[in-house]
Amino acid sequence: MDESLETVLVEFDEDSGVGTLTMNRPDALNALSAQLRDDIVAGLELLEEQNEDADGVALRAVVLEGAGEKAFCAGADIGGFSDESAGGTSARSHYDVIRDFPAPVIAKIDGYCLGGGLETALACDFRLASESSTFGFPEVNLGILPGAGGVQYVTKIAGPAVAKELAMTGEHISAERAGEEGIVNHVYADDEFEDEVDAFVDDLAGQAPLAIQAIKKSADMAVHSGLEEGLAYDNQLFQELLKTEDHAEGAAAFAEDREPEFDGK
């Protein structure tokens, strides 16, 4: 499946179960306009539809990337800045959809990842960056703060000192520094970036999809709940997974010393 929205390219590889959303505003460094935010949501909805007619789970993972060679996403579209478009509930919709999406979403970051672009990446489950990428929150230069929770999320990941440094200075940090602080999962050499991302995504897509979805729910629950509540939730998910065909296949493959073939059932 290949479809084009106004500002997003949508692709789905039936063989691997991997969907790709490409933010397609390269001349604007893929800056977040209202249309782009809406199209990210629409693109995710198109990809999720792949499961409707499938016998099991068809969509295993989603890669979110930026078109061109300069930016993943350089932030909000300043030309369209307003109380509604720059932050607040309306602007958060695509972040929420990414966070709540059942399949893991991987931010493939090559180039600028700033402001709302960094917040978009932070909404994803994984962030993979090329070594030449740069990260930052420049909003302070406009007299505002990151409007979709960027300070909150960096604080949870890297601590308040790092979050304050990024948001108060507005300065960019390197991919290496972002990796050291845990803001990105992996940093790859520029000439190895494409192959390394493909390998990471292929490995993820080959895992049991129902277990992957449950792990995503568990990790998200841990952020917002106490330990006892989280442990009870994990036990519930565990009991549900024990009843799946994927679990039976995984156990059989282990006993037979072969690679499992998971269908998401």
Coordinates of C-alpha atoms in Angstrom, one line a residue:
M1 CA 0.0 0.0 0.0
D2 CA 1.3 3.4 -1.0
E3 CA -0.9 6.5 -0.3
S4 CA -0.3 10.2 -0.3
L5 CA -2.0 12.7 2.0
E6 CA -1.3 16.4 1.5
T7 CA 1.8 16.4 3.7
V8 CA 2.4 12.8 4.6
L9 CA 3.4 9.8 2.5
V10 CA 2.1 6.5 3.7
E11 CA 3.5 3.1 2.9
F12 CA 2.9 -0.4 4.1
D13 CA 5.0 -3.4 3.4
E14 CA 2.8 -6.5 3.6
D15 CA 5.8 -8.9 3.8
S16 CA 7.4 -7.3 6.9
G17 CA 4.3 -5.7 8.4
V18 CA 6.1 -2.4 8.7
G19 CA 4.4 0.9 7.9
T20 CA 6.2 4.1 7.1
L21 CA 4.9 7.6 7.5
T22 CA 7.1 10.3 5.9
M23 CA 6.5 13.9 6.9
N24 CA 6.7 15.5 3.4
R25 CA 7.5 19.2 3.8
P26 CA 11.2 19.1 3.0
D27 CA 11.3 22.7 1.8
A28 CA 10.0 23.8 5.3
L29 CA 12.3 21.3 7.1
N30 CA 9.1 19.3 7.8
A31 CA 7.8 21.9 10.2
L32 CA 4.6 21.0 11.9
S33 CA 1.7 22.7 10.3
A34 CA -1.9 22.1 11.3
Q35 CA -2.2 20.0 8.1
L36 CA 0.8 18.0 8.9
R37 CA -0.4 17.1 12.4
D38 CA -3.8 16.1 11.0
D39 CA -2.1 14.0 8.2
I40 CA 0.1 12.2 10.8
V41 CA -3.1 11.1 12.6
A42 CA -4.8 10.2 9.3
G43 CA -1.8 8.2 8.2
L44 CA -1.7 6.2 11.4
E45 CA -5.4 5.5 10.9
L46 CA -4.7 4.2 7.4
L47 CA -2.0 1.9 8.7
E48 CA -4.1 0.6 11.5
E49 CA -6.8 -0.4 8.9
Q50 CA -4.3 -3.1 7.7
N51 CA -5.4 -5.2 10.6
E52 CA -9.1 -5.1 9.8
D53 CA -9.1 -7.8 7.2
A54 CA -6.1 -9.7 8.4
D55 CA -6.1 -13.1 10.1
G56 CA -4.1 -11.9 13.1
V57 CA -2.0 -8.8 13.3
A58 CA -0.8 -7.4 10.0
L59 CA 0.8 -4.2 11.2
R60 CA 3.9 -4.9 13.3
A61 CA 5.6 -1.5 13.5
V62 CA 5.6 2.0 12.2
V63 CA 8.5 4.2 11.2
L64 CA 8.0 7.9 11.3
E65 CA 10.6 9.9 9.3
G66 CA 11.1 13.3 7.6
A67 CA 11.5 13.8 3.9
G68 CA 14.7 15.4 2.5
E69 CA 18.2 15.3 3.9
K70 CA 18.1 18.1 6.5
A71 CA 15.4 17.4 9.1
F72 CA 13.3 14.9 10.8
C73 CA 11.1 17.9 11.9
A74 CA 12.5 21.3 12.7
G75 CA 9.6 22.3 15.0
A76 CA 6.3 24.1 14.6
D77 CA 5.4 26.0 11.5
I78 CA 6.0 29.6 12.8
G79 CA 3.9 31.0 10.0
G80 CA 0.9 29.2 11.4
F81 CA 1.7 29.9 15.1
S82 CA -1.3 30.6 17.3
D83 CA -2.6 29.6 20.7
E84 CA -4.3 26.6 19.0
S85 CA -1.6 25.5 16.7
A86 CA 1.5 26.0 18.8
G87 CA 0.4 24.2 21.9
G88 CA -2.4 23.1 24.1
T89 CA -5.1 20.4 23.6
S90 CA -5.6 20.8 19.9
A91 CA -1.9 20.6 19.0
R92 CA -1.4 17.5 21.3
S93 CA -3.8 15.3 19.3
H94 CA -1.1 13.7 17.1
Y95 CA 1.2 13.2 20.0
D96 CA -1.5 11.4 21.9
V97 CA -2.4 9.2 18.9
I98 CA 1.3 8.2 18.5
R99 CA 1.6 7.4 22.2
D100 CA -1.6 5.4 22.2
F101 CA -1.0 3.6 18.9
P102 CA -1.1 -0.2 19.5
A103 CA 2.0 -1.0 17.3
P104 CA 5.4 0.4 18.3
V105 CA 6.3 3.7 16.5
I106 CA 9.9 4.4 15.7
A107 CA 11.2 7.9 15.1
K108 CA 13.9 7.7 12.4
I109 CA 15.8 11.0 13.0
D110 CA 18.2 12.3 10.5
G111 CA 18.9 16.0 10.8
Y112 CA 17.2 18.7 12.8
C113 CA 14.8 17.4 15.6
L114 CA 13.7 20.6 17.3
G115 CA 10.8 21.9 19.3
G116 CA 7.6 20.2 18.3
G117 CA 9.6 17.8 16.2
L118 CA 11.4 16.7 19.3
E119 CA 8.1 16.4 21.1
T120 CA 6.8 14.3 18.3
A121 CA 9.9 12.0 18.6
L122 CA 9.4 11.8 22.3
A123 CA 5.8 10.6 21.7
C124 CA 7.3 7.6 19.8
D125 CA 8.3 4.4 21.5
F126 CA 11.9 4.4 20.1
R127 CA 14.1 7.2 18.8
L128 CA 16.9 6.2 16.4
A129 CA 19.3 9.0 15.2
S130 CA 22.1 9.6 12.8
E131 CA 25.2 10.9 14.3
S132 CA 24.9 14.3 12.5
S133 CA 21.4 14.9 13.9
T134 CA 20.8 17.8 16.4
F135 CA 18.2 18.2 19.1
G136 CA 16.7 21.1 21.1
F137 CA 13.9 23.2 22.3
P138 CA 14.2 26.7 20.8
E139 CA 10.8 28.0 22.0
V140 CA 12.4 30.1 24.7
N141 CA 13.7 32.4 21.9
L142 CA 10.0 33.1 21.1
G143 CA 9.1 33.8 24.7
I144 CA 7.3 30.5 25.2
L145 CA 8.0 27.0 26.4
P146 CA 7.6 23.7 24.5
G147 CA 3.8 23.5 24.3
A148 CA 3.1 19.8 24.1
G149 CA 4.8 18.5 27.2
G150 CA 8.5 18.4 26.0
V151 CA 9.9 19.6 29.4
Q152 CA 7.8 17.1 31.2
Y153 CA 9.0 14.2 29.0
V154 CA 12.7 15.1 29.0
T155 CA 12.5 15.5 32.8
K156 CA 11.2 12.0 33.1
I157 CA 13.8 10.6 30.8
A158 CA 16.9 12.7 31.6
G159 CA 16.1 14.6 34.8
P160 CA 15.2 18.2 35.5
A161 CA 18.7 19.6 35.0
V162 CA 18.9 18.4 31.4
A163 CA 15.3 19.5 30.6
K164 CA 15.9 22.9 32.0
E165 CA 19.1 23.3 30.1
L166 CA 17.5 22.4 26.8
A167 CA 14.4 24.5 27.4
M168 CA 16.0 27.5 29.1
T169 CA 19.0 28.0 26.7
G170 CA 17.3 27.0 23.5
E171 CA 20.7 25.6 22.4
H172 CA 21.0 22.5 20.2
I173 CA 22.7 19.3 21.5
S174 CA 24.4 16.6 19.4
A175 CA 23.0 13.2 18.8
E176 CA 25.8 11.8 20.9
R177 CA 24.8 13.9 23.9
A178 CA 21.1 13.0 23.3
G179 CA 22.1 9.4 23.4
E180 CA 24.1 9.8 26.6
E181 CA 21.1 11.4 28.2
G182 CA 18.7 8.7 27.1
I183 CA 16.7 11.0 24.9
V184 CA 17.4 8.7 21.9
N185 CA 17.8 5.0 22.1
H186 CA 20.6 4.6 19.5
V187 CA 22.9 6.8 17.5
Y188 CA 24.3 5.4 14.3
A189 CA 27.1 6.5 12.0
D190 CA 25.7 8.4 9.0
D191 CA 26.9 5.9 6.5
E192 CA 25.4 3.0 8.5
F193 CA 22.2 4.8 9.5
E194 CA 19.8 3.3 7.0
D195 CA 21.0 -0.3 7.4
E196 CA 21.0 -0.1 11.2
V197 CA 17.5 1.3 11.4
D198 CA 16.2 -1.3 9.0
A199 CA 17.8 -4.1 11.1
F200 CA 16.3 -2.6 14.3
V201 CA 12.8 -2.4 12.8
D202 CA 13.0 -5.8 11.1
D203 CA 13.9 -7.4 14.4
L204 CA 11.1 -5.6 16.2
A205 CA 8.6 -6.5 13.6
G206 CA 9.6 -10.2 13.8
Q207 CA 8.6 -10.4 17.5
A208 CA 5.2 -11.6 18.8
P209 CA 3.0 -8.6 18.0
L210 CA 0.5 -9.2 20.8
A211 CA 3.3 -9.4 23.3
I212 CA 4.8 -6.3 21.9
Q213 CA 1.5 -4.5 22.3
A214 CA 1.2 -5.7 25.9
I215 CA 4.8 -4.6 26.7
K216 CA 4.0 -1.1 25.3
K217 CA 0.9 -0.9 27.5
S218 CA 2.9 -2.1 30.6
A219 CA 5.6 0.4 30.1
D220 CA 3.2 3.3 29.6
M221 CA 1.3 2.2 32.7
A222 CA 4.5 2.3 34.7
V223 CA 4.9 6.0 33.9
H224 CA 1.5 6.9 35.3
S225 CA 0.9 4.4 38.1
G226 CA 2.3 3.1 41.4
L227 CA 4.2 -0.2 41.5
E228 CA 1.4 -2.3 43.0
E229 CA -1.1 -1.1 40.3
G230 CA 1.5 -1.7 37.6
L231 CA 2.3 -5.2 38.9
A232 CA -1.4 -6.2 38.9
Y233 CA -1.8 -4.9 35.4
D234 CA 1.3 -6.9 34.2
N235 CA -0.2 -10.0 35.7
Q236 CA -3.5 -9.4 33.9
L237 CA -1.6 -9.0 30.6
F238 CA 0.5 -12.0 31.2
Q239 CA -2.6 -14.2 31.8
E240 CA -4.1 -13.0 28.6
L241 CA -1.0 -13.7 26.6
L242 CA -0.8 -17.3 27.9
K243 CA -4.0 -18.0 26.0
T244 CA -2.8 -16.8 22.6
E245 CA -1.7 -18.9 19.7
D246 CA 1.5 -16.8 19.6
H247 CA 2.4 -18.1 23.0
A248 CA 1.8 -21.7 21.9
E249 CA 3.9 -21.1 18.8
G250 CA 6.7 -19.6 20.8
A251 CA 6.8 -22.5 23.3
A252 CA 6.7 -25.0 20.4
A253 CA 9.5 -23.3 18.6
F254 CA 11.6 -23.2 21.7
A255 CA 11.1 -26.9 22.3
E256 CA 11.9 -27.7 18.6
D257 CA 14.9 -25.4 18.5
R258 CA 13.6 -23.3 15.6
E259 CA 12.6 -19.7 14.9
P260 CA 9.0 -19.0 15.8
E261 CA 6.5 -17.7 13.3
F262 CA 4.1 -15.3 15.0
D263 CA 0.7 -14.4 13.5
G264 CA -0.6 -12.1 16.2
K265 CA -3.4 -14.5 17.3

